[in-house]
Amino acid sequence: MIAARNLTVGCRKLLSTSAYTVRSHTCDELNASNKNEKVSVMGWLSHKRMDRFFVLRDAYGSVQAKIQENSELKQLLKELPYESVIRVDGTVVDRGENRNNKMKTGDIEINVEQLTVLNKASVNIPMLPDVKSNEKTRLKYRYIDLRSDKLQRYRLQLEDDILVSLYRALRIRSEFVHNLRKFLVEKSGFVDVDTPTLFRRTPGGATEFVVPAPPPNHGMAYSLPQSPQQFKQLLMVGGIDRYFQIARCYRDEGSKGDRQPEFTQVDVEMSFTTQEGVMQLIEDMILSAWPESLIHLKPKSPFPRISYSEAMTKYGIDKPDMRVSWQIEDVKTNIFNFLKKNDGDKIRVIVCRGAGKTPISNSTKDEWKRLIQMNENGRNFAICHPSHKTWFKSLKNEKILEEFGLTEEDALVVCWGESDGVYWTLGQLRNYVAEICGLRSKNVVTAHWVVDFPLFSFEEGHLVSTHHPFTAPVDKDKEMLYDEDNDRLLQITGQHYDLVINGVEMGGGSIRIENSEMQRHVLKILSEPTEEMEHLLNALSHGAPPHGGFALGLDRFVAMLTSDGNPLTPVRDVIAFPKTKNGKDLMSDAPTTLSKKQLERFVKQNLNELIKFIFPDTVSHCYRMIRKADSFYCSVC
Amino acid sequence: MIAARNLTVGCRKLLSTSAYTVRSHTCDELNASNKNEKVSVMGWLSHKRMDRFFVLRDAYGSVQAKIQENSELKQLLKELPYESVIRVDGTVVDRGENRNNKMKTGDIEINVEQLTVLNKASVNIPMLPDVKSNEKTRLKYRYIDLRSDKLQRYRLQLEDDILVSLYRALRIRSEFVHNLRKFLVEKSGFVDVDTPTLFRRTPGGATEFVVPAPPPNHGMAYSLPQSPQQFKQLLMVGGIDRYFQIARCYRDEGSKGDRQPEFTQVDVEMSFTTQEGVMQLIEDMILSAWPESLIHLKPKSPFPRISYSEAMTKYGIDKPDMRVSWQIEDVKTNIFNFLKKNDGDKIRVIVCRGAGKTPISNSTKDEWKRLIQMNENGRNFAICHPSHKTWFKSLKNEKILEEFGLTEEDALVVCWGESDGVYWTLGQLRNYVAEICGLRSKNVVTAHWVVDFPLFSFEEGHLVSTHHPFTAPVDKDKEMLYDEDNDRLLQITGQHYDLVINGVEMGGGSIRIENSEMQRHVLKILSEPTEEMEHLLNALSHGAPPHGGFALGLDRFVAMLTSDGNPLTPVRDVIAFPKTKNGKDLMSDAPTTLSKKQLERFVKQNLNELIKFIFPDTVSHCYRMIRKADSFYCSVC
């Protein structure tokens, strides 16, 4: 709490935040030492009292001002709407016994000599009462939301409370990014390189945003990249051996959870390194950049390493939340023999210490069922929980209590079925039970690395890259790439590493394939066409150093920081102007319909393709009949 | 020259550029003090001699290595293609009398104990002989161009010469940007805020790139912004009173001179400031961020201020190149009475001291004529130049020589006609003559501000913004906005300021209109629709502080820095992966044709609009006949 409040002034040490402006001070910095000083302060009109007293608020804090009893300014103040922007010229005076201890500047006030209205606010200003206001309204008036969060923080400070405000989030974000840069540039010799966002279509992967190209590139389009992956590898080939970029990335995925169509990643790549080298760099980078005001959340180095298979066996998920200690356990006895199982079914449990204290409602049960149904394979589970007597009974509770040392304060999750499904289900339930029972450690950031992922996975009958096709296999498995046996290929371990914080994948990276021939072979295994990747394959054959890197999801990371680690703030709360789940910017009303001019340009550039597309092959003779030059006419008319 | 060379190692002071890698040293840092040390260095194979000696090169420099007389490694080296990536493990030894004074590491060499081929280069590597190679080839193999520039710099250092390499440019760019950020964040309390690049169409202005939006936004599109102008103003309304961003911007202009479809600008905005406040901030920012290795080019503060009208009268251009002192002069006598003039024609001259020393060829004369024809209004000019006897004579040279104190070393440009045309022509010729005669000061950076621009200009019968519709008029002219008289409106001075360096507009800014009603009025004067700007107009009415800012063209600025001020490097030489004038990325072959899937998606989302567009109104009954559901059929078939 204190730390968060410090932030208001924390970043401003030694800064001249009034330099280059016409104010003499910011509203927060006046105190008894300024007594008798002539000051000029400016900001928003926040409170009025008795037509004489008012509070002026700016980006940094607030201060009380007082108009003289007999001044004509009283009338001006009376009629002035809240949130008008004003300038106050006056003299600082001691409030003496009337001081306000709850206000940082409460020792003093300003005797107003001049009050200038810089910009009168409209009277029906939609100032929002609460950050929990209707989210659509907040997004539409984002610019006020920014300011009102500050207002609220000011108010809440009076009550010694704190709020995760957008305003605060943006400042923490700026500080964190600046610290990152200082570490990379000043301490570690990295070069900040901008790479293009108007790029080419890449084979495979998710849908990309398409940008029709200007003339003379008729019928052609750029694609907005999902990451600077290819560019950073090309920079390594070019000898920029320590590269980074805070890169804008794009994914055209429509509405998928808490994702934005454009997002920011801290993109790092290095030559002549190893998996361990990159992981150490990223740890040092994150810890060195950790905002001072959030020091109580800073995790210790080194972050523990856990293998993918251990994560799956112990936590049923590749991004385990270590704020809960519960692990998946085998059942050594035949205590669950009464359950209806198929041959080969596995049975595993999680003992949820402390989870018995929270009653489990029917709606919670429904949520469990929904969670389970998310996975395509049906599987069985049961919960032993003090508040569900029937389940308890059917599971022969006495013996079970004894077997797992359960008390009335605990719960037990039992799951049986096919191996993968059992682990998956328990992984989901582990998170869910911890969440609803509030049993995750609070104000804690647990960071660790998940390593040793399989290079390939099997999806819908096809071999796919577990991460992306540029990841190198570990040295000892390189030979196996040339086995023409899917089972063998699936056993190959990739040099990939994920950074998981509080159960969220914050970023990932890998050592890349630097050998052109091996890269070509991997694309062949994946049935990816190589024609569209020839520039990269070529580059790799022209003296590519061994290299690897990492990408940190900045939005997610800042969301984690600003929410004191728990619960996770939605990323749109740490982005100045976010879009809704449907990709809409409610403030400016983007996207818009295509203007006639825009459509005309697109059609003219893509006429041949459009015609072929709109008129199916079977009626192509019809198309021939009615097309004349670049326009269309009905051959019948 | 020396400064540039220092850069190779300059930025690395106190850095651990080998941290997190498997090398012990970079190639440039070994010297006699490392004698007898075991080292591991890695890089590219650059030179071979006698099958035993070779030079290893990395991003920082190079070092010689020596294989033992009887080693099997000799055969390996012999067969290894140049530019292969290798690792050398060995011991540093003193070269004694054989030391190479021209090489930074020339005192020592490495006795090779182990030579590991990390990635063999293809033998037909298209290593480029010269940066003056065919530019298309260089762009296609950009990743090699990056590396070969280093190679060349290494070679050129041997000859004590210097080359503006892309590699060097990218490092200077990174250093400059980092210094900018340090000034803004650490010294001046600015907040770095990312703003969206998927934005809405904005009225007026240039063509914007269009990005079809994902479902469910059928028939809709984002636009890529030309600058974060609206967002930065909205942030001011939101109380982020000191904002900056190194912003990616876009313009869909096709091939227009030395411009890229995407470019980077340093975008700054501040509340409660003045024109002078912003100009001082930007000066301090630029000077504080000036790269150490280019200190000899650093201009002095304050940059001189010159008004638009003075710039036009003295230099005939709003971005005068101050590396030449020549000014446009009035002719007080009737010495040019013999010229054929119309009533009201003006006559002005420029005395080009020193320009007589350079003979002026016929092709140069043709270039002059072409320059003049660029402007729509015909006008007359003549040059008095020692190498053109006839002109000299026809202009009655004796008297003229006397009048302007001309010697055989000087030239005189005379121009007559309508006022605007005369100044424009002389402005163009001033630059051109200085250029072809090589009379601009070299290795000098002259920076100054051009201020007091007219708020409106007249173009093709319409009133337009001289810069953009958000610029505020100066206080004393605000009333004039409400005159319904174009002549009066054209007299209004705007609070706009351009930063001009060596005759190039490096950036511009303004104090913005913070009053919603005035902004609406200005849009009305400009006949711009306000419907698409309601979000901004609304924001201004909700307590917008007075504010102003600036945008610095980063690519241009770095081009100026890296070219020692003169001549200006093309911006594509300071961008890692630039596009050609036609917007093509020759390396990855972007843009590409739309894939069937991409086209299908676009058509499905825009079907109604496309149909209306493709089928003109006159044959709409035909369209009705053949459209069934989402497909088309010939009603005749």
XYZ file of N, CA and C in Angstrom, chain A residues 525-597:
219
model
N 9.298 -31.788 -42.566
C 8.607 -32.645 -41.582
C 7.227 -32.072 -41.273
N 7.160 -30.739 -41.185
C 5.906 -30.075 -40.802
C 4.982 -29.833 -41.995
N 5.416 -30.311 -43.193
C 4.660 -30.090 -44.434
C 4.392 -28.593 -44.675
N 5.327 -27.753 -44.227
C 5.197 -26.319 -44.513
C 5.892 -26.029 -45.839
N 5.282 -25.242 -46.714
C 5.943 -24.903 -47.967
C 7.176 -24.044 -47.686
N 8.252 -24.265 -48.417
C 9.480 -23.501 -48.174
C 9.625 -22.314 -49.115
N 8.798 -22.245 -50.171
C 8.978 -21.167 -51.163
C 8.895 -19.792 -50.498
N 8.000 -19.662 -49.521
C 7.807 -18.355 -48.919
C 8.827 -18.071 -47.816
N 9.726 -19.041 -47.601
C 10.732 -18.857 -46.552
C 12.142 -18.870 -47.119
N 12.235 -18.755 -48.443
C 13.561 -18.877 -49.058
C 14.529 -17.798 -48.565
N 14.018 -16.601 -48.282
C 14.925 -15.539 -47.817
C 15.609 -15.926 -46.508
N 14.849 -16.591 -45.621
C 15.450 -16.999 -44.351
C 16.394 -18.183 -44.559
N 15.949 -19.147 -45.360
C 16.783 -20.325 -45.622
C 18.091 -19.907 -46.290
N 18.000 -18.974 -47.215
C 19.178 -18.429 -47.866
C 20.115 -17.776 -46.868
N 19.517 -16.952 -46.022
C 20.322 -16.225 -45.037
C 21.086 -17.209 -44.147
N 20.398 -18.290 -43.737
C 21.045 -19.254 -42.842
C 22.228 -19.938 -43.522
N 22.192 -20.019 -44.836
C 23.293 -20.680 -45.542
C 24.467 -19.733 -45.773
N 24.293 -18.474 -45.440
C 25.329 -17.489 -45.722
C 26.084 -17.042 -44.479
N 26.374 -17.995 -43.606
C 27.167 -17.657 -42.431
C 26.321 -17.171 -41.273
N 25.378 -18.001 -40.832
C 24.529 -17.630 -39.694
C 25.171 -18.129 -38.411
N 25.371 -17.264 -37.437
C 25.930 -17.728 -36.164
C 24.874 -18.491 -35.372
N 25.294 -19.360 -34.458
C 24.313 -19.955 -33.538
C 23.663 -18.819 -32.758
N 22.363 -18.886 -32.547
C 21.693 -17.766 -31.877
C 20.409 -18.211 -31.214
N 19.953 -17.381 -30.296
C 18.711 -17.687 -29.596
C 18.181 -16.425 -28.970
N 16.944 -16.484 -28.504
C 16.371 -15.266 -27.940
C 15.127 -15.533 -27.142
N 14.392 -14.459 -26.960
C 13.251 -14.519 -26.051
C 12.294 -13.385 -26.407
N 11.017 -13.582 -26.115
C 10.040 -12.504 -26.253
C 9.192 -12.462 -24.990
N 9.176 -11.298 -24.355
C 8.387 -11.114 -23.133
C 7.109 -10.364 -23.487
N 5.965 -10.897 -23.080
C 4.696 -10.213 -23.322
C 4.579 -9.027 -22.368
N 4.824 -7.829 -22.891
C 4.910 -6.657 -22.016
C 3.580 -6.335 -21.353
N 2.500 -6.411 -22.123
C 1.191 -6.059 -21.568
C 0.847 -6.964 -20.380
N 1.018 -8.261 -20.579
C 0.737 -9.215 -19.508
C 1.622 -8.984 -18.301
N 2.893 -8.729 -18.593
C 3.843 -8.561 -17.492
C 3.469 -7.344 -16.643
N 3.123 -6.245 -17.320
C 2.760 -5.034 -16.584
C 1.446 -5.249 -15.835
N 0.540 -6.014 -16.443
C -0.717 -6.333 -15.759
C -0.420 -7.078 -14.458
N 0.522 -8.000 -14.518
C 0.912 -8.754 -13.324
C 1.529 -7.817 -12.271
N 2.426 -6.950 -12.727
C 3.075 -6.013 -11.792
C 2.068 -5.112 -11.094
N 1.160 -4.527 -11.894
C 0.284 -3.504 -11.333
C -0.831 -4.092 -10.494
N -1.024 -5.417 -10.576
C -2.080 -6.009 -9.757
C -1.469 -6.634 -8.517
N -0.270 -6.169 -8.151
C 0.431 -6.727 -7.004
C 0.505 -8.246 -7.113
N 0.589 -8.721 -8.322
C 0.764 -10.152 -8.541
C -0.531 -10.924 -8.557
N -1.603 -10.383 -7.978
C -2.791 -11.209 -7.781
C -3.983 -10.348 -7.401
N -5.171 -10.461 -8.034
C -5.406 -11.290 -9.215
C -4.881 -10.568 -10.448
N -4.834 -11.233 -11.577
C -4.272 -10.653 -12.777
C -5.232 -9.617 -13.363
N -4.744 -8.388 -13.496
C -5.505 -7.321 -14.151
C -5.697 -7.689 -15.621
N -6.857 -7.385 -16.206
C -6.967 -7.579 -17.663
C -5.940 -6.693 -18.374
N -5.362 -7.173 -19.484
C -4.336 -6.369 -20.148
C -4.890 -5.029 -20.609
N -6.193 -4.939 -20.871
C -6.681 -3.641 -21.337
C -6.635 -2.575 -20.243
N -6.365 -2.984 -19.018
C -6.203 -2.000 -17.947
C -4.784 -1.460 -17.847
N -3.895 -1.967 -18.679
C -2.537 -1.399 -18.662
C -2.167 -0.858 -20.048
N -3.184 -0.703 -20.919
C -2.985 -0.164 -22.265
C -3.770 1.139 -22.339
N -3.131 2.199 -22.820
C -3.776 3.512 -22.801
C -5.105 3.498 -23.567
N -5.087 2.962 -24.777
C -6.302 2.969 -25.593
C -6.547 1.559 -26.132
N -7.167 0.705 -25.310
C -7.326 -0.702 -25.709
C -8.555 -0.910 -26.579
N -8.658 -2.091 -27.136
C -9.854 -2.463 -27.887
C -10.651 -3.504 -27.107
N -11.926 -3.598 -27.434
C -12.764 -4.598 -26.772
C -12.423 -5.979 -27.312
N -13.082 -6.978 -26.743
C -12.854 -8.344 -27.214
C -13.174 -8.495 -28.695
N -14.098 -7.685 -29.174
C -14.445 -7.740 -30.592
C -13.564 -6.851 -31.460
N -12.489 -6.356 -30.893
C -11.560 -5.558 -31.688
C -12.045 -4.146 -31.961
N -12.969 -3.643 -31.147
C -13.479 -2.289 -31.361
C -12.805 -1.296 -30.414
N -12.518 -0.110 -30.953
C -12.097 1.003 -30.115
C -13.337 1.860 -29.894
N -13.912 1.750 -28.711
C -15.202 2.408 -28.472
C -15.067 3.921 -28.406
N -13.862 4.401 -28.134
C -13.670 5.841 -28.050
C -13.755 6.504 -29.428
N -12.969 5.985 -30.364
C -12.938 6.629 -31.688
C -13.859 5.908 -32.666
N -14.471 4.824 -32.215
C -15.379 4.051 -33.054
C -14.644 3.369 -34.219
N -13.440 2.906 -33.975
C -12.730 2.097 -34.968
C -13.053 0.627 -34.713
N -13.071 -0.235 -35.731
C -12.899 0.087 -37.148
C -14.138 0.754 -37.731
N -13.953 1.385 -38.867
C -15.077 2.037 -39.548
C -15.392 1.294 -40.842
N -16.547 1.609 -41.407
C -16.833 1.025 -42.715
C -15.838 1.590 -43.724
N -15.581 0.829 -44.758
C -14.674 1.300 -45.794
C -15.335 2.462 -46.521
N -14.572 3.523 -46.754
C -15.140 4.617 -47.542
C -15.204 4.172 -48.993
N -16.016 4.892 -49.783
C -16.168 4.512 -51.186
C -14.804 4.538 -51.881
N -14.003 5.545 -51.508
C -12.691 5.700 -52.120
C -11.777 4.515 -51.777
